CSV table of C-alpha atoms and ligand atoms in Angstrom, one decimal:
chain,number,residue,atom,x,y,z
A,1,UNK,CA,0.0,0.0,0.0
A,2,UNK,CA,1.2,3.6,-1.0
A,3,UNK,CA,2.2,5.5,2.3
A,4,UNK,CA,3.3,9.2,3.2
A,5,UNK,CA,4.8,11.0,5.2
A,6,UNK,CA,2.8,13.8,7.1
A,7,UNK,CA,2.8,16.6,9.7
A,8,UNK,CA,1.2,19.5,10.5
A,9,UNK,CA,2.0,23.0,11.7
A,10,UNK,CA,0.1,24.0,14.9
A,11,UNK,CA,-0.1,26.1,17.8
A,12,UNK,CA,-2.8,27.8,19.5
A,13,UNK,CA,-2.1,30.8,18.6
A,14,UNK,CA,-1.7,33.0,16.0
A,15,UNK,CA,1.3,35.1,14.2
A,16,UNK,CA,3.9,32.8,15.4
A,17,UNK,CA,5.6,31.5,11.8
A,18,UNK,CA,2.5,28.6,11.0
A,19,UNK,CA,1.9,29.5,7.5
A,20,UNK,CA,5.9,30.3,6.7
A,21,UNK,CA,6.9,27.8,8.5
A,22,UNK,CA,4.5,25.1,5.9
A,23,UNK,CA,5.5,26.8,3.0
A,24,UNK,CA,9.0,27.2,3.2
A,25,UNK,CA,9.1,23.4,4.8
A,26,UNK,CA,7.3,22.3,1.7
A,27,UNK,CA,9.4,24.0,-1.0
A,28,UNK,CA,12.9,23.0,1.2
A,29,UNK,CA,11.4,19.0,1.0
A,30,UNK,CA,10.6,19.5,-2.7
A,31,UNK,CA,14.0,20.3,-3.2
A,32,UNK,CA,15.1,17.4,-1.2
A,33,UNK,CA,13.6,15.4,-4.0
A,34,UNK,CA,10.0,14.9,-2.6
A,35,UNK,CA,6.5,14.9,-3.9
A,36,UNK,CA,5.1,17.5,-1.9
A,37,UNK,CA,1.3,18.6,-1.4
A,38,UNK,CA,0.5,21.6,0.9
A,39,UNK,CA,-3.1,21.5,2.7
A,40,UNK,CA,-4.0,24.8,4.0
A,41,UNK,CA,-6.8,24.7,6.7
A,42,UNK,CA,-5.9,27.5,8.4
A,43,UNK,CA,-7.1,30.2,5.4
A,44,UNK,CA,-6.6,33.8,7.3
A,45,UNK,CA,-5.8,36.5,5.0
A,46,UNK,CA,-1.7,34.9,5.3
A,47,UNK,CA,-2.7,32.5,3.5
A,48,UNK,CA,-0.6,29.8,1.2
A,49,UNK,CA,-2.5,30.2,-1.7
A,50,UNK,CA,-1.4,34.2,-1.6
A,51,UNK,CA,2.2,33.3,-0.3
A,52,UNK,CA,2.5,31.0,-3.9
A,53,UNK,CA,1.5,34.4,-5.4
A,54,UNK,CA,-2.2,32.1,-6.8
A,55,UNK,CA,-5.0,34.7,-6.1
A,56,UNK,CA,-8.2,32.9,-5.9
A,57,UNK,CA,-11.4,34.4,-7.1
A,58,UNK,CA,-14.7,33.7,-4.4
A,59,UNK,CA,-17.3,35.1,-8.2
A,60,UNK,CA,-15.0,33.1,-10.6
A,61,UNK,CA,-15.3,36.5,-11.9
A,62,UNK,CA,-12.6,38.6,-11.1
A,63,UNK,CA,-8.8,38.0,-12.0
A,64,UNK,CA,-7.0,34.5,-10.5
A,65,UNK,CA,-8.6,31.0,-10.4
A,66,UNK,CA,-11.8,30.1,-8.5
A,67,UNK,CA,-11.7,26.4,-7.1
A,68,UNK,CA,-13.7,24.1,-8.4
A,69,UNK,CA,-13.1,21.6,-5.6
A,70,UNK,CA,-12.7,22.5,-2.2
A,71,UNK,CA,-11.1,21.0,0.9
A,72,UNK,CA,-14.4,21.2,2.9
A,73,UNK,CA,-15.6,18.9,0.5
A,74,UNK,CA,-13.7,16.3,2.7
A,75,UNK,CA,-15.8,17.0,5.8
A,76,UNK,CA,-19.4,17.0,4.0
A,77,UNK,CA,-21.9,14.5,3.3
A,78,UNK,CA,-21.1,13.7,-0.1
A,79,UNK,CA,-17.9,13.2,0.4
A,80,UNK,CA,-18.0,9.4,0.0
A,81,UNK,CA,-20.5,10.3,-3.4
A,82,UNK,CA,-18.0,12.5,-5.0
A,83,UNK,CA,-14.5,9.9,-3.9
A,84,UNK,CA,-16.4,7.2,-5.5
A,85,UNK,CA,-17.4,9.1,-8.7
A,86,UNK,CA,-15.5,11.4,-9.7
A,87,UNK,CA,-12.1,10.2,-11.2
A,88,UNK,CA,-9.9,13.3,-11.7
A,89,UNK,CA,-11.0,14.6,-8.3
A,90,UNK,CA,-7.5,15.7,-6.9
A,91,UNK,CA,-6.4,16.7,-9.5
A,92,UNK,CA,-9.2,19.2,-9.4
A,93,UNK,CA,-8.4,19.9,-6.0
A,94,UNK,CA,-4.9,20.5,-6.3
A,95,UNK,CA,-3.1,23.9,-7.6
A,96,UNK,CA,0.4,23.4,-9.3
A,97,UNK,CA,2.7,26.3,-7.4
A,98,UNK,CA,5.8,28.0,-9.1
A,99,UNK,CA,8.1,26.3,-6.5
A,100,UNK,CA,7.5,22.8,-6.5
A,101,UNK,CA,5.1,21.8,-4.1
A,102,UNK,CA,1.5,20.9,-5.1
A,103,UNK,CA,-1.3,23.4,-2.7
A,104,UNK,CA,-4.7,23.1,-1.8
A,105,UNK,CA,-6.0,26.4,-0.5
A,106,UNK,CA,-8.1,27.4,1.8
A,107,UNK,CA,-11.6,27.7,0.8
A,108,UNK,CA,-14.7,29.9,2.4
A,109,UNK,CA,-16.1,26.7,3.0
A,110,UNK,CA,-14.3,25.3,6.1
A,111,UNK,CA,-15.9,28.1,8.8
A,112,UNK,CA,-19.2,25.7,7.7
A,113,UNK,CA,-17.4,22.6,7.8
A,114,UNK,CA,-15.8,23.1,11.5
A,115,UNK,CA,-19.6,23.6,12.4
A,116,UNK,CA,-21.6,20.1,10.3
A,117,UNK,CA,-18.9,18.4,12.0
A,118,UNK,CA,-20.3,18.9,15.4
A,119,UNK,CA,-23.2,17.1,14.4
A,120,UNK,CA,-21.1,14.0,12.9
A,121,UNK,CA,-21.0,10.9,15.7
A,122,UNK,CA,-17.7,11.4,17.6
A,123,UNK,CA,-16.5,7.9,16.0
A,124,UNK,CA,-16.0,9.6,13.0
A,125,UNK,CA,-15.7,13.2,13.6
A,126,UNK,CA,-12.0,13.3,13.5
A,127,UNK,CA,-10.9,11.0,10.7
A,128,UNK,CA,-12.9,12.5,7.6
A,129,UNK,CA,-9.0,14.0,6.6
A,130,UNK,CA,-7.3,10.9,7.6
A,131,UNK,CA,-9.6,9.1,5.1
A,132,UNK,CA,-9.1,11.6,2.8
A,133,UNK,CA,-5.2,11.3,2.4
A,134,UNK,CA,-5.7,7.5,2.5
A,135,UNK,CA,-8.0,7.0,-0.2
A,136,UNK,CA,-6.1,10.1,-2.7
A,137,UNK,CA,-3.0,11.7,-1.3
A,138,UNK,CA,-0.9,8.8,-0.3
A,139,UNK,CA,-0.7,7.1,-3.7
A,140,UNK,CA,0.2,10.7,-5.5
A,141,UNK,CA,2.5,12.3,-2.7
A,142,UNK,CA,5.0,11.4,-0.2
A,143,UNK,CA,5.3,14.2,2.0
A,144,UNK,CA,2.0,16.4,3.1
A,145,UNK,CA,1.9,19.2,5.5
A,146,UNK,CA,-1.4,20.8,6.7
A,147,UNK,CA,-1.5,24.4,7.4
A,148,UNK,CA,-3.6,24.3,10.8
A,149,UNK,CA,-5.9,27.2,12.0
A,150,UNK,CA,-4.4,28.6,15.4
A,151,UNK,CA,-7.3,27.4,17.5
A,152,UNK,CA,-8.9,23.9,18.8
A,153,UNK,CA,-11.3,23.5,16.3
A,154,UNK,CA,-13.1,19.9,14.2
A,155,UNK,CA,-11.1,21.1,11.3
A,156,UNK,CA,-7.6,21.4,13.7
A,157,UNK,CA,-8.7,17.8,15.3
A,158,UNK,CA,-8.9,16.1,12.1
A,159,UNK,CA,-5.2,17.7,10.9
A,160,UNK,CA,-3.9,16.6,14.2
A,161,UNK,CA,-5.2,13.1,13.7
A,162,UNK,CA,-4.3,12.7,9.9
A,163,UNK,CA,-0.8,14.1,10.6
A,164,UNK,CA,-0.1,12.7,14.2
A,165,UNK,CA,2.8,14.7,14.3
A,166,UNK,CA,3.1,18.2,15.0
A,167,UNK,CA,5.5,20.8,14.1
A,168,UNK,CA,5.6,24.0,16.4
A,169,UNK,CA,6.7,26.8,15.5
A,170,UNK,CA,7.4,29.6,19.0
A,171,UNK,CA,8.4,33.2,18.7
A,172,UNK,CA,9.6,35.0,21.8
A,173,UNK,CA,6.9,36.6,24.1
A,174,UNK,CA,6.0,37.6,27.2
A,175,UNK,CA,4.2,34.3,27.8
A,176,UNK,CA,6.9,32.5,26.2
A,177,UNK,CA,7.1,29.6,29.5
A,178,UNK,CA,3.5,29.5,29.4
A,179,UNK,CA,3.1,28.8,25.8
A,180,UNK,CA,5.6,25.9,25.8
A,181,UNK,CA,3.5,24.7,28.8
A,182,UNK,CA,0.2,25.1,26.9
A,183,UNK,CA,1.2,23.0,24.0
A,184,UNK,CA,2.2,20.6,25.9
A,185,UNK,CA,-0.9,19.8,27.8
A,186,UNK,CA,-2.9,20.7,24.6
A,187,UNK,CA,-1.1,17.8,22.5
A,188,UNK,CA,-1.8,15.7,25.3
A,189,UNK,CA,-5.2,16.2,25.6
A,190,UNK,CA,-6.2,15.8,21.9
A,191,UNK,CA,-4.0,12.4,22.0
A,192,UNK,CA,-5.8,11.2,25.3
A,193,UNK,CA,-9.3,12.5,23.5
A,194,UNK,CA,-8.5,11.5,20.0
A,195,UNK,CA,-6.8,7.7,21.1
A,196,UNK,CA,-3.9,8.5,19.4
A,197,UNK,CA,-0.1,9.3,19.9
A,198,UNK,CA,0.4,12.7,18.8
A,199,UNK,CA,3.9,13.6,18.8
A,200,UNK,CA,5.3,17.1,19.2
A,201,UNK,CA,8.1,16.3,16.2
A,202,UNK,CA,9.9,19.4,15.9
A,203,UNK,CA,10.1,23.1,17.7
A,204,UNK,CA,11.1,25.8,15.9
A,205,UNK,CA,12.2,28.8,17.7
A,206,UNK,CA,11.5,31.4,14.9
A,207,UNK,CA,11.2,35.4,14.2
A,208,UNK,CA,14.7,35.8,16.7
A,209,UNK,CA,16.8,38.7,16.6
A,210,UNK,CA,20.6,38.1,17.6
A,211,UNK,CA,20.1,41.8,18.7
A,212,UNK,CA,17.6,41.3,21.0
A,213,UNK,CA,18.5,39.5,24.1
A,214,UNK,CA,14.6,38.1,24.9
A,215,UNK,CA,15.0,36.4,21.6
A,216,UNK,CA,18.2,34.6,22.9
A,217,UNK,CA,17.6,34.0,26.2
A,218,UNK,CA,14.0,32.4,24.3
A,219,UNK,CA,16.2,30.1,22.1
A,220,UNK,CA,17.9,28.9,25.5
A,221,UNK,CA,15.3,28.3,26.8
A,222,UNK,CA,13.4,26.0,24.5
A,223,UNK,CA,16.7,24.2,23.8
A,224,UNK,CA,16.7,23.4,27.5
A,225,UNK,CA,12.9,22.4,27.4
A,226,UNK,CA,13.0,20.6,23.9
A,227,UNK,CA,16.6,19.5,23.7
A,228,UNK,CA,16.3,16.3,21.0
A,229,UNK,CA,12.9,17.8,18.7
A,230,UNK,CA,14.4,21.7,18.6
A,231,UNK,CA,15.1,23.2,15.4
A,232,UNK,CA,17.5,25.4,14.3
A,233,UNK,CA,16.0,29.3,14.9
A,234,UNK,CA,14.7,31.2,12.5
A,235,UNK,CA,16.3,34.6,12.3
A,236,UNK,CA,13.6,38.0,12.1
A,237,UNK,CA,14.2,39.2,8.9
A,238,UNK,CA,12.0,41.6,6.7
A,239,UNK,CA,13.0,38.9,3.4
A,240,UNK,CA,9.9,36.7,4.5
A,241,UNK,CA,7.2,39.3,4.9
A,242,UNK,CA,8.6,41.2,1.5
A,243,UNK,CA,8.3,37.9,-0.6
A,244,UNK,CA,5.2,37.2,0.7
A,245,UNK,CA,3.6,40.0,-0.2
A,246,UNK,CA,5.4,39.1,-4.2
A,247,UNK,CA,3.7,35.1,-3.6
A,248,UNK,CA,6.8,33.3,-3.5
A,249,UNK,CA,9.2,31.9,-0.2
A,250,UNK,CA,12.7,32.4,0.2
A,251,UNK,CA,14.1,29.8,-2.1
A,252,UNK,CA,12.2,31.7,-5.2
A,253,UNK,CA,14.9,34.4,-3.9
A,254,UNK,CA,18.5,34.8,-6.0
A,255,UNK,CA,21.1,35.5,-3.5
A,256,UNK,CA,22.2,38.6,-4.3
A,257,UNK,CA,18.7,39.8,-3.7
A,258,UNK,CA,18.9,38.7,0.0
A,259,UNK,CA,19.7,40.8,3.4
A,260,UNK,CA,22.3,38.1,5.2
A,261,UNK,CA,19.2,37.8,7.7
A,262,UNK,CA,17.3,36.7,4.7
A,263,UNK,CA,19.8,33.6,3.5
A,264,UNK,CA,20.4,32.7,7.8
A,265,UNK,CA,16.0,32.2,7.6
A,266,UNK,CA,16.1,30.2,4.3
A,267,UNK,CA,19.5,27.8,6.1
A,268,UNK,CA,17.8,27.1,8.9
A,269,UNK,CA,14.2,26.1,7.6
A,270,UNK,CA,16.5,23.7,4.6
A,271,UNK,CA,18.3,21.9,8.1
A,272,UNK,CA,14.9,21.7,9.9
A,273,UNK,CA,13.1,20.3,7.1
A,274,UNK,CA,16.2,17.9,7.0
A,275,UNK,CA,15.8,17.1,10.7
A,276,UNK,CA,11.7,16.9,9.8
A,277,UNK,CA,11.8,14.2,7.1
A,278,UNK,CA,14.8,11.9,9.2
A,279,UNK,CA,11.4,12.3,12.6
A,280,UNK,CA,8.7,11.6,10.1
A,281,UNK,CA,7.9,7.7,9.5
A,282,UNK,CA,5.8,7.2,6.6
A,283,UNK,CA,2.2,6.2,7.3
B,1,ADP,N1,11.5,34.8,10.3
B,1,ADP,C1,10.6,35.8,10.2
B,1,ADP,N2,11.1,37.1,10.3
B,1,ADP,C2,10.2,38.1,10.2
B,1,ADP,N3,8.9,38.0,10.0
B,1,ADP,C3,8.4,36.8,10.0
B,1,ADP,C4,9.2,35.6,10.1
B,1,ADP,N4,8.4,34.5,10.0
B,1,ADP,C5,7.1,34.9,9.9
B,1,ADP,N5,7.1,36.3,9.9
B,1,ADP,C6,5.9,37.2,9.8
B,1,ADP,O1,5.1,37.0,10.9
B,1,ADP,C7,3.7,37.1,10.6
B,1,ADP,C8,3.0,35.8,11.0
B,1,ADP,O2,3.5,34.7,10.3
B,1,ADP,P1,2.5,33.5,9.9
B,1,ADP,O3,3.4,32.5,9.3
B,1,ADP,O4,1.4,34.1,9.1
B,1,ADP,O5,2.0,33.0,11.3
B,1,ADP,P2,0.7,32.1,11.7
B,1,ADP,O6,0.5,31.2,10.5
B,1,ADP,O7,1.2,31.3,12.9
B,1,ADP,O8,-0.4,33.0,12.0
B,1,ADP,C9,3.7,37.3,9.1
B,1,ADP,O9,3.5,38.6,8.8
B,1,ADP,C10,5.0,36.8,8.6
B,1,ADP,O10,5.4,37.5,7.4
B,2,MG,MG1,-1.3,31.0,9.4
């Protein structure tokens, strides 16, 4: 049987590195040599579609692509209808980017999807994106990474339980104890809910400033908390938000046209996605 690899970015909260994190993770892996799709579940205005510079159109009307499949298709009630009848149907869900990696965006249809699933039996509340990735992904790909939403919600659960491993990405804070804390508990109370074993896979300390001595003493600190799933930090540089804005990650990015800040962020996220893939077991 096919199998994949998987993993997920969360943490309750949002603004910490999530959505960069996924996309430069996916692009690093594709350039590794794997066959990478990109689930976004998250879909805030950051969202991956935008950072792969695909605009897509809600009318169909105005400029960009409108999506003629959507990933809250997996959660509905017709799901099994549409699995079992259409034959092209990821290909129809799936968006080629510019950098490798194969993306499913967000769609406007999730908000409704967290809320039917509240009224699916608890037996199979979770596993609608498990099922998913078994019955379509995992013969076509062999790395996915969800983009989850910063919050506990059905659509969060079933990325958790589909990926099983999670990849957290912290930036200093004020509540920077507290948060390692919080994840913690949190990933062990979805695992004890959920029945499985969720693993924290990889922490990556990210947005840090060598000029700022909370970011450092941060870093310390979650290599003393985390010391074998840590990553490498993530320097603050203004080369992520800028190519962002232009739809395209850091490794789109000639070298010359990088701050030294800029080429430290794209290292860092090439040796975590190394240290990623060597955690990940294929499922
Ligand atoms: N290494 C970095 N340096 C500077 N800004 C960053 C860095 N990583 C992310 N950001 C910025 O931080 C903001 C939040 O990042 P994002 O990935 O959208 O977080 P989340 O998905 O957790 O909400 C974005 O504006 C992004 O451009
Ligand atoms: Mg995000």
């Amino acid at each position: 049987m096919a199998s994949v690899k998987r993993g997920a970015t969360y943490v309750e909260k949002g603004g910490v590195g999530k959505t960069t994190s996924a996309a430069h993770i996916a692009v690093a892996a594709h350039n590794m040599g794997h066959e990478v799709l990109l689930i976004d579940l998250a879909g805030t205005q950051n969202d991956l579609a935008t950072h792969f510079g695909i605009t897509i159109s809600e009318d169909g009307e105005t400029n960009g692509v409108s999506i003629d499949a959507p990933i809250s298709a997996v959660f509905g009630d017709d799901w099994a209808f549409l699995r079992d009848n259409i034959d092209d149907l990821l290909d129809r869900m799936t968006f080629s980017t510019d950098e490798g990696p194969d993306l499913i965006p967000a769609d406007p249809g999730l908000g409704g999807a967290d809320n039917n699933l509240a009224n699916v039996p608890l037996e199979e509340r979770y596993q609608k994106l498990d099922g998913f990735v078994e019955d379509l992904v995992a013969d076509a790909y062999d790395l996915v990474i969800f983009d989850l939403p910063g919050k506990e919600d059905n659509i969060a659960l079933n990325g958790l339980f589909a990926a099983r491993s999670v990849v957290a990405p912290l930036k200093p804070g004020a509540f920077e104890r507290d948060q390692l804390q919080k994840l913690d508990a949190t990933l062990a109370e979805i695992s004890a809910d959920l029945n499985i074993d969720l693993g924290l896979t990889l922490v990556i300390p990210t947005i840090i400033s060598s000029r700022e001595t909370l970011s450092e003493s941060f870093v310390d600190h979650v290599n003393s908390e985390y010391p074998e799933i840590v990553g490498e930090p993530v320097t603050k540089t203004a080369d992520i938000g800028q190519n962002q804005n232009a739809g395209r990650t850091l490794y789109a990015v000639p070298d010359d046209e990088l701050y030294a800040t800029g080429k430290r962020a794209r290292e860092a996220y090439s040796a975590n996605t190394e240290q990623l893939l060597t955690q990940l077991t294929d499922r």
